[in-house]
Amino acid sequence: MADSRQSSEDESDGSADTDAGADAPGETEELSTEELRQQVEEQYDFEKFSPADMAEMSVEEWEAVFDPDSWITGSELLDRVEAELRHNVQTRQVFAAVERVGDGEDERVVAYSDEGYVIVRPDGSIQGTGTILRDVEPMVALCSMEDYDVPDVDEDAGLPHPESVPEASGDFGNQMLQVVAGVLSLSGLAFIGSWLASLVGALDLGFAGAIVLTLGIVFLLMGIVLFVTVANARLSDRMRSQQYRDRLRAVGAGSEGRPSFLPDEAFEAGGRQLEVEMERVHREALAVEDESEQSREETGE
């Protein structure tokens, strides 16, 4: 009996050890996931999550941090993406016209510029091309997270009217440079005038005449260089402002209608029709660009 009890106790101990061993892998796996989550949260700043950060993350890191069951989808996701996009456009971090089109299952958020487009679906999937696509990808990921706070923006937030873009920026800095340039130029002319006066005997500079002349030339040249710098800066500002206004007009900013190359009927319908038409427009634009490049190569330009 004693042997029987001992055998039973040994079997019981073995069974307990086996059960403990069976639990160990699960606990180790859960601990590894938690450690990976902590490591990712320490490595990345999700308040400033960028496309570069998204590209660096592995699939395991993404799954460890983001729980698919807690992702926001549907119309609420589109609301958040639209607000985030308009905020980034308003702060000049993204250049694009943003629209909300379609109803129900065909509802979409569309952003387009002169360099590409992107369409965001209610399930969080996206379609598009160009730099705008790379800008929007991390936005959709962030907006699908409940913990991410989307900034509040006005309904009309977006690209400015082309005519509201100022001709130049940094005018105060340019004025300060002009003042410095004027002082240097006047000082240089005064030194040169003193040297000329010494030549006619009006002033007696002696051996200091050469130094006065040198200082006058140096000050005058410095003033001229600063004046040229200011003029070049103002010209560059005007050119950049004009280019920005041209880009705004190209995407229809400030106008009631969309650019002529965009399919109005598809925008009204939304859904798959819009996706197909936007893809067609993009292919046609690429074909025209290829033809232009071939034409320039043939003409040797």
PDB file of N, CA, C and O in Angstrom, residues 81-92 94 96-100 110 151-161 253:
ATOM      1  N   VAL A  81      -9.865  60.939 -40.085  1.00  0.00           N
ATOM      2  CA  VAL A  81      -8.864  61.109 -41.145  1.00  0.00           C
ATOM      3  C   VAL A  81      -9.042  62.451 -41.842  1.00  0.00           C
ATOM      4  O   VAL A  81      -8.067  63.152 -42.134  1.00  0.00           O
ATOM      5  N   GLU A  82     -10.301  62.826 -42.113  1.00  0.00           N
ATOM      6  CA  GLU A  82     -10.561  64.111 -42.765  1.00  0.00           C
ATOM      7  C   GLU A  82     -10.072  65.269 -41.897  1.00  0.00           C
ATOM      8  O   GLU A  82      -9.434  66.212 -42.388  1.00  0.00           O
ATOM      9  N   ALA A  83     -10.352  65.212 -40.585  1.00  0.00           N
ATOM     10  CA  ALA A  83      -9.905  66.275 -39.680  1.00  0.00           C
ATOM     11  C   ALA A  83      -8.384  66.327 -39.608  1.00  0.00           C
ATOM     12  O   ALA A  83      -7.787  67.410 -39.623  1.00  0.00           O
ATOM     13  N   GLU A  84      -7.746  65.174 -39.517  1.00  0.00           N
ATOM     14  CA  GLU A  84      -6.285  65.132 -39.451  1.00  0.00           C
ATOM     15  C   GLU A  84      -5.660  65.678 -40.735  1.00  0.00           C
ATOM     16  O   GLU A  84      -4.678  66.429 -40.702  1.00  0.00           O
ATOM     17  N   LEU A  85      -6.238  65.311 -41.864  1.00  0.00           N
ATOM     18  CA  LEU A  85      -5.728  65.787 -43.146  1.00  0.00           C
ATOM     19  C   LEU A  85      -5.880  67.300 -43.273  1.00  0.00           C
ATOM     20  O   LEU A  85      -4.948  68.003 -43.684  1.00  0.00           O
ATOM     21  N   ARG A  86      -7.055  67.806 -42.934  1.00  0.00           N
ATOM     22  CA  ARG A  86      -7.283  69.252 -43.043  1.00  0.00           C
ATOM     23  C   ARG A  86      -6.350  70.025 -42.114  1.00  0.00           C
ATOM     24  O   ARG A  86      -5.886  71.114 -42.462  1.00  0.00           O
ATOM     25  N   HIS A  87      -6.089  69.471 -40.936  1.00  0.00           N
ATOM     26  CA  HIS A  87      -5.160  70.120 -40.014  1.00  0.00           C
ATOM     27  C   HIS A  87      -3.754  70.178 -40.617  1.00  0.00           C
ATOM     28  O   HIS A  87      -3.086  71.223 -40.547  1.00  0.00           O
ATOM     29  N   ASN A  88      -3.299  69.092 -41.202  1.00  0.00           N
ATOM     30  CA  ASN A  88      -1.961  69.066 -41.796  1.00  0.00           C
ATOM     31  C   ASN A  88      -1.870  69.962 -43.023  1.00  0.00           C
ATOM     32  O   ASN A  88      -0.814  70.549 -43.292  1.00  0.00           O
ATOM     33  N   VAL A  89      -2.959  70.077 -43.773  1.00  0.00           N
ATOM     34  CA  VAL A  89      -2.974  70.992 -44.920  1.00  0.00           C
ATOM     35  C   VAL A  89      -2.932  72.435 -44.445  1.00  0.00           C
ATOM     36  O   VAL A  89      -2.219  73.275 -44.999  1.00  0.00           O
ATOM     37  N   GLN A  90      -3.697  72.734 -43.398  1.00  0.00           N
ATOM     38  CA  GLN A  90      -3.755  74.099 -42.873  1.00  0.00           C
ATOM     39  C   GLN A  90      -2.405  74.544 -42.316  1.00  0.00           C
ATOM     40  O   GLN A  90      -2.034  75.715 -42.422  1.00  0.00           O
ATOM     41  N   THR A  91      -1.662  73.618 -41.721  1.00  0.00           N
ATOM     42  CA  THR A  91      -0.351  73.940 -41.152  1.00  0.00           C
ATOM     43  C   THR A  91       0.776  73.784 -42.168  1.00  0.00           C
ATOM     44  O   THR A  91       1.945  73.783 -41.793  1.00  0.00           O
ATOM     45  N   ARG A  92       0.437  73.611 -43.439  1.00  0.00           N
ATOM     46  CA  ARG A  92       1.406  73.529 -44.535  1.00  0.00           C
ATOM     47  C   ARG A  92       2.329  72.307 -44.445  1.00  0.00           C
ATOM     48  O   ARG A  92       3.409  72.296 -45.011  1.00  0.00           O
ATOM     49  N   VAL A  94       1.169  69.288 -45.417  1.00  0.00           N
ATOM     50  CA  VAL A  94       0.707  68.511 -46.563  1.00  0.00           C
ATOM     51  C   VAL A  94       0.072  69.476 -47.556  1.00  0.00           C
ATOM     52  O   VAL A  94      -0.637  70.406 -47.165  1.00  0.00           O
ATOM     53  N   ALA A  96      -2.590  69.457 -50.414  1.00  0.00           N
ATOM     54  CA  ALA A  96      -3.626  68.664 -51.073  1.00  0.00           C
ATOM     55  C   ALA A  96      -4.977  69.312 -50.856  1.00  0.00           C
ATOM     56  O   ALA A  96      -5.203  70.004 -49.860  1.00  0.00           O
ATOM     57  N   ALA A  97      -5.880  69.073 -51.816  1.00  0.00           N
ATOM     58  CA  ALA A  97      -7.283  69.434 -51.647  1.00  0.00           C
ATOM     59  C   ALA A  97      -7.997  68.232 -51.049  1.00  0.00           C
ATOM     60  O   ALA A  97      -7.806  67.096 -51.510  1.00  0.00           O
ATOM     61  N   VAL A  98      -8.795  68.437 -50.005  1.00  0.00           N
ATOM     62  CA  VAL A  98      -9.431  67.351 -49.272  1.00  0.00           C
ATOM     63  C   VAL A  98     -10.940  67.421 -49.468  1.00  0.00           C
ATOM     64  O   VAL A  98     -11.542  68.488 -49.329  1.00  0.00           O
ATOM     65  N   GLU A  99     -11.556  66.269 -49.785  1.00  0.00           N
ATOM     66  CA  GLU A  99     -13.007  66.216 -49.970  1.00  0.00           C
ATOM     67  C   GLU A  99     -13.565  64.956 -49.327  1.00  0.00           C
ATOM     68  O   GLU A  99     -12.879  63.929 -49.228  1.00  0.00           O
ATOM     69  N   ARG A 100     -14.820  65.036 -48.928  1.00  0.00           N
ATOM     70  CA  ARG A 100     -15.578  63.885 -48.416  1.00  0.00           C
ATOM     71  C   ARG A 100     -16.672  63.596 -49.439  1.00  0.00           C
ATOM     72  O   ARG A 100     -17.534  64.457 -49.686  1.00  0.00           O
ATOM     73  N   VAL A 110     -11.139  61.826 -49.965  1.00  0.00           N
ATOM     74  CA  VAL A 110     -10.247  61.958 -51.113  1.00  0.00           C
ATOM     75  C   VAL A 110      -9.346  63.163 -50.914  1.00  0.00           C
ATOM     76  O   VAL A 110      -9.802  64.236 -50.507  1.00  0.00           O
ATOM     77  N   PRO A 151      -6.782  66.563 -33.919  1.00  0.00           N
ATOM     78  CA  PRO A 151      -6.960  68.000 -33.673  1.00  0.00           C
ATOM     79  C   PRO A 151      -8.303  68.503 -34.192  1.00  0.00           C
ATOM     80  O   PRO A 151      -8.850  67.974 -35.168  1.00  0.00           O
ATOM     81  N   ASP A 152      -8.833  69.510 -33.507  1.00  0.00           N
ATOM     82  CA  ASP A 152     -10.077  70.142 -33.937  1.00  0.00           C
ATOM     83  C   ASP A 152      -9.789  71.173 -35.027  1.00  0.00           C
ATOM     84  O   ASP A 152      -8.908  72.019 -34.873  1.00  0.00           O
ATOM     85  N   VAL A 153     -10.532  71.099 -36.120  1.00  0.00           N
ATOM     86  CA  VAL A 153     -10.351  72.037 -37.230  1.00  0.00           C
ATOM     87  C   VAL A 153     -11.718  72.503 -37.714  1.00  0.00           C
ATOM     88  O   VAL A 153     -12.738  71.848 -37.488  1.00  0.00           O
ATOM     89  N   ASP A 154     -11.729  73.641 -38.397  1.00  0.00           N
ATOM     90  CA  ASP A 154     -12.959  74.140 -39.003  1.00  0.00           C
ATOM     91  C   ASP A 154     -13.296  73.317 -40.243  1.00  0.00           C
ATOM     92  O   ASP A 154     -12.421  72.705 -40.859  1.00  0.00           O
ATOM     93  N   GLU A 155     -14.557  73.328 -40.618  1.00  0.00           N
ATOM     94  CA  GLU A 155     -14.994  72.571 -41.786  1.00  0.00           C
ATOM     95  C   GLU A 155     -14.358  73.085 -43.079  1.00  0.00           C
ATOM     96  O   GLU A 155     -14.170  72.328 -44.028  1.00  0.00           O
ATOM     97  N   ASP A 156     -14.052  74.380 -43.104  1.00  0.00           N
ATOM     98  CA  ASP A 156     -13.482  74.963 -44.322  1.00  0.00           C
ATOM     99  C   ASP A 156     -11.950  75.020 -44.266  1.00  0.00           C
ATOM    100  O   ASP A 156     -11.321  75.672 -45.101  1.00  0.00           O
ATOM    101  N   ALA A 157     -11.346  74.353 -43.278  1.00  0.00           N
ATOM    102  CA  ALA A 157      -9.880  74.357 -43.185  1.00  0.00           C
ATOM    103  C   ALA A 157      -9.296  73.621 -44.380  1.00  0.00           C
ATOM    104  O   ALA A 157      -9.796  72.588 -44.804  1.00  0.00           O
ATOM    105  N   GLY A 158      -8.240  74.187 -44.917  1.00  0.00           N
ATOM    106  CA  GLY A 158      -7.613  73.568 -46.078  1.00  0.00           C
ATOM    107  C   GLY A 158      -6.656  74.521 -46.761  1.00  0.00           C
ATOM    108  O   GLY A 158      -6.060  75.396 -46.119  1.00  0.00           O
ATOM    109  N   LEU A 159      -6.534  74.358 -48.056  1.00  0.00           N
ATOM    110  CA  LEU A 159      -5.626  75.198 -48.822  1.00  0.00           C
ATOM    111  C   LEU A 159      -6.140  76.631 -48.880  1.00  0.00           C
ATOM    112  O   LEU A 159      -7.349  76.866 -48.980  1.00  0.00           O
ATOM    113  N   PRO A 160      -5.230  77.610 -48.841  1.00  0.00           N
ATOM    114  CA  PRO A 160      -5.669  79.014 -48.913  1.00  0.00           C
ATOM    115  C   PRO A 160      -6.054  79.411 -50.331  1.00  0.00           C
ATOM    116  O   PRO A 160      -5.748  78.702 -51.301  1.00  0.00           O
ATOM    117  N   HIS A 161      -6.709  80.553 -50.448  1.00  0.00           N
ATOM    118  CA  HIS A 161      -7.023  81.106 -51.769  1.00  0.00           C
ATOM    119  C   HIS A 161      -5.726  81.609 -52.397  1.00  0.00           C
ATOM    120  O   HIS A 161      -4.885  82.194 -51.718  1.00  0.00           O
ATOM    121  N   ALA A 253      -7.929  75.328 -55.756  1.00  0.00           N
ATOM    122  CA  ALA A 253      -8.098  76.006 -54.473  1.00  0.00           C
ATOM    123  C   ALA A 253      -8.678  77.399 -54.692  1.00  0.00           C
ATOM    124  O   ALA A 253      -8.253  78.131 -55.584  1.00  0.00           O
TER     125      ALA A 253
END
